[in-house]
Amino acid sequence: MNAQTTDRKFANTLGRGLGILRAFHASDNGLTHAEIAARTGLPKPTISRLTYTLCELGYLAHGGRNERFRLGPAAVALGSVASLSNSFVDLASDTMQRLADETRTLALIAVRDGARMLLVKTWRPSGAATIWLDPGQRIPVYGSSSGLAVLASLDTTKFAEIDDAGEMAQFRQEGYDQLIGQGFAMAPAPTRYASTVNAVSVPYYATEFGEAVAFTCGALPRDLPDERMVAEVGPALRDAVRRLEHRTGHAPALARRG
């Protein structure tokens, strides 16, 4: 059972509507009802009612019969407001683009969204092929370096809300040990969620979210082997985040763990 069925304060209809908006990725050329159903797990009659309402409110746009749904002007405006309110993203942008170019990796920011990490910003290296991930996509917390960095930075109470006695406790401890020892975190090879992605992450405490987000650099394993993450990319990412902390007056994320 989940929060939608056990928490009396939870507004199920609102949650489902927002779930539809969250189903869209930056690379999508619109979505059909069937594609929305596949991504959300909601029945088609429910999706039909919700997409109609979201279109009426301007959060979705739909050209007519057989046309795909796209995010509407209200959603775009809301995203613009959210972007402006998260000033650390703009402050980090030039540095992260330079880091992506110099390391030939995909640089990104990921935030925790339940048991998954949501990509909210990406920077692609100029003139270099790399892994293809877009804002709006989600990756697992467990098994990703982004998840490892964020879990390691959570205080005990917040972590217990996610996993009070399961496999993530050891995963979290591994991240903490790595951050203390070297200032960046890499998911241990046996736990990595995908064999096609290697990544290294550093947490940054975002007051806007009330917890750490992950700054991450990733690439194909042949382009970013573990040795290169440890010797080159990890230290460069760590130093970039430390400079951002200095500019914003934030203490390192681990200092808030308690």
XYZ file of C-alpha atoms in Angstrom:
258
model
C 0.000 0.000 0.000
C 1.230 3.525 -0.730
C 0.651 7.036 0.485
C -2.288 7.445 -1.848
C -4.273 4.769 -0.026
C -3.040 5.121 3.558
C -2.707 8.874 4.104
C -6.099 10.527 4.588
C -4.587 13.945 3.894
C -3.407 12.858 0.457
C -5.528 14.252 -2.416
C -5.531 11.320 -4.839
C -6.972 13.212 -7.800
C -4.440 16.004 -7.481
C -1.642 13.458 -7.148
C -2.755 11.664 -10.303
C -3.002 14.905 -12.249
C 0.472 15.963 -11.218
C 1.672 12.455 -12.059
C 0.544 13.036 -15.643
C 2.542 16.274 -15.851
C 5.582 14.476 -14.441
C 5.323 11.826 -17.167
C 6.609 14.248 -19.812
C 10.312 14.293 -20.745
C 12.198 17.089 -22.462
C 12.866 14.872 -25.490
C 9.200 13.935 -26.025
C 7.384 15.086 -29.123
C 4.113 14.989 -27.222
C 2.427 11.939 -25.668
C -0.661 9.945 -26.551
C -3.170 8.640 -23.999
C -1.618 5.193 -24.371
C 1.892 6.521 -23.708
C 0.714 8.462 -20.664
C -0.995 5.304 -19.396
C 2.207 3.299 -19.851
C 4.260 5.848 -17.916
C 1.815 6.507 -15.090
C 0.050 3.154 -14.682
C -3.302 4.947 -14.580
C -6.376 3.537 -16.375
C -7.296 5.234 -19.633
C -10.712 6.546 -18.455
C -8.979 8.308 -15.552
C -6.350 9.726 -17.888
C -9.053 10.992 -20.243
C -10.759 12.961 -17.455
C -7.521 14.332 -16.090
C -6.047 15.370 -19.433
C -9.298 17.170 -20.275
C -9.113 19.106 -16.992
C -5.409 19.882 -17.415
C -6.066 21.172 -20.932
C -8.879 23.395 -19.659
C -6.505 24.852 -17.054
C -3.699 25.360 -19.556
C -1.278 22.814 -18.097
C -1.595 20.623 -21.196
C -2.164 21.524 -24.840
C -3.945 19.331 -27.381
C -4.505 20.170 -31.032
C -7.550 17.994 -31.568
C -8.434 14.421 -32.460
C -5.387 12.128 -32.778
C -3.101 14.967 -31.710
C -0.528 14.381 -29.001
C -0.641 16.090 -25.646
C 2.095 18.574 -24.817
C 2.827 20.702 -21.778
C 0.766 23.873 -22.010
C 1.502 27.528 -21.249
C 0.535 27.257 -17.582
C 3.058 24.462 -17.068
C 5.744 26.408 -18.929
C 5.092 29.493 -16.790
C 5.221 27.425 -13.607
C 8.520 25.893 -14.686
C 9.956 29.340 -15.383
C 8.996 30.545 -11.900
C 10.553 27.430 -10.347
C 13.756 27.934 -12.329
C 14.078 31.555 -11.217
C 13.514 30.622 -7.576
C 16.385 28.091 -7.637
C 19.250 30.543 -8.055
C 21.976 27.951 -7.449
C 21.187 26.369 -10.819
C 21.961 29.604 -12.664
C 25.054 30.221 -10.546
C 26.377 26.769 -11.411
C 25.504 26.813 -15.108
C 28.703 28.251 -16.611
C 30.889 26.104 -14.363
C 28.988 22.924 -15.156
C 29.047 23.549 -18.897
C 32.790 24.116 -18.729
C 33.176 20.943 -16.668
C 31.124 18.972 -19.210
C 33.302 20.274 -22.049
C 36.607 19.648 -20.271
C 35.735 16.150 -19.025
C 33.630 15.129 -22.073
C 30.850 13.941 -19.770
C 27.181 14.731 -19.326
C 26.951 17.043 -16.308
C 23.633 17.231 -14.482
C 21.697 18.081 -11.347
C 19.398 15.434 -9.875
C 16.924 15.794 -7.001
C 15.323 13.047 -4.941
C 11.766 12.215 -5.944
C 10.701 9.420 -3.608
C 12.680 6.305 -4.515
C 13.979 7.838 -7.743
C 16.229 10.687 -8.732
C 14.719 13.305 -11.045
C 17.030 15.019 -13.519
C 16.288 18.745 -13.440
C 19.172 20.178 -15.491
C 21.756 18.760 -17.891
C 24.819 20.159 -19.651
C 26.137 18.352 -22.726
C 29.788 18.497 -23.781
C 30.428 20.474 -26.956
C 31.631 18.333 -29.826
C 31.566 15.032 -27.942
C 29.101 12.148 -27.906
C 27.936 11.019 -24.485
C 25.070 9.291 -22.719
C 21.637 10.633 -23.592
C 19.645 11.728 -20.556
C 17.253 14.672 -20.428
C 15.613 16.814 -17.756
C 12.463 15.095 -16.539
C 13.916 11.598 -16.730
C 14.239 9.536 -13.563
C 16.844 7.052 -12.405
C 16.815 4.870 -9.279
C 18.096 6.189 -5.963
C 19.563 2.791 -5.164
C 22.330 1.982 -7.614
C 23.013 5.495 -8.886
C 25.832 7.769 -7.797
C 23.334 10.643 -7.598
C 21.199 8.638 -5.177
C 24.272 7.582 -3.234
C 25.414 11.187 -2.698
C 21.977 12.365 -1.610
C 21.276 9.397 0.693
C 24.630 9.900 2.400
C 23.672 13.494 3.147
C 20.228 12.814 4.658
C 19.834 12.976 8.405
C 18.777 9.795 10.184
C 15.136 10.826 10.579
C 14.642 11.668 6.915
C 16.486 8.542 5.811
C 14.261 6.375 8.048
C 11.247 7.649 6.121
C 12.743 6.048 3.013
C 14.322 2.874 4.314
C 14.543 2.066 8.019
C 16.178 -1.356 7.848
C 16.725 -2.347 4.229
C 19.515 -2.658 1.701
C 19.868 1.093 1.277
C 21.386 1.472 4.761
C 24.641 -0.163 3.646
C 24.486 1.726 0.354
C 24.101 4.991 2.288
C 27.044 4.173 4.550
C 29.214 3.492 1.500
C 28.353 6.940 0.177
C 29.137 8.588 3.505
C 32.535 6.870 3.692
C 33.385 7.956 0.143
C 32.350 11.564 0.729
C 34.379 11.750 3.929
C 37.391 10.116 2.292
C 37.489 11.783 -1.123
C 34.689 14.328 -1.373
C 32.731 12.561 -4.133
C 30.732 9.361 -4.491
C 30.485 6.551 -7.046
C 27.973 3.730 -6.792
C 29.842 0.463 -6.081
C 30.104 -1.549 -9.287
C 27.918 -4.480 -8.117
C 25.025 -2.132 -7.302
C 25.060 0.118 -10.376
C 21.603 0.339 -11.888
C 22.891 0.255 -15.483
C 25.968 -1.324 -17.033
C 26.009 1.381 -19.711
C 26.513 4.334 -17.356
C 29.383 5.304 -15.065
C 28.913 8.415 -12.956
C 30.386 10.340 -10.058
C 28.426 12.715 -7.802
C 28.820 15.396 -5.152
C 25.941 16.546 -2.903
C 24.976 20.196 -2.523
C 22.530 21.335 0.140
C 19.734 23.258 -1.584
C 17.751 25.315 0.910
C 14.979 25.548 -1.689
C 14.365 21.791 -1.340
C 15.337 21.333 2.294
C 17.854 18.609 1.461
C 20.821 17.867 -0.755
C 20.707 17.611 -4.526
C 23.339 15.771 -6.548
C 25.740 17.356 -9.007
C 26.831 14.530 -11.291
C 29.095 13.794 -14.250
C 28.440 10.634 -16.252
C 29.438 8.888 -19.462
C 29.748 5.473 -21.057
C 32.079 3.176 -19.072
C 34.615 3.094 -21.909
C 34.865 6.905 -21.741
C 34.641 7.186 -17.967
C 36.246 4.176 -16.281
C 36.486 4.065 -12.496
C 40.135 5.091 -12.604
C 39.299 8.292 -14.461
C 36.424 9.079 -12.083
C 38.768 8.791 -9.097
C 41.779 10.592 -10.557
C 40.212 13.312 -12.710
C 36.466 13.821 -12.957
C 35.531 13.279 -9.304
C 38.063 15.817 -7.967
C 37.071 18.358 -10.655
C 33.382 17.988 -9.778
C 34.118 18.193 -6.044
C 36.070 21.405 -6.514
C 33.310 22.915 -8.662
C 30.687 22.235 -5.995
C 32.963 23.612 -3.268
C 33.270 26.861 -5.238
C 29.484 27.006 -5.551
C 29.127 26.489 -1.789
C 31.545 29.342 -1.221
C 29.597 31.646 -3.561
C 26.256 30.846 -1.918
C 27.563 30.748 1.648
C 26.455 27.142 2.136
C 28.250 24.606 4.295
C 28.993 21.209 2.691
C 25.929 18.961 2.614
C 27.411 16.442 5.050
C 27.738 19.160 7.697
C 23.931 19.194 7.932
C 23.551 15.458 8.373
C 24.031 15.551 12.147
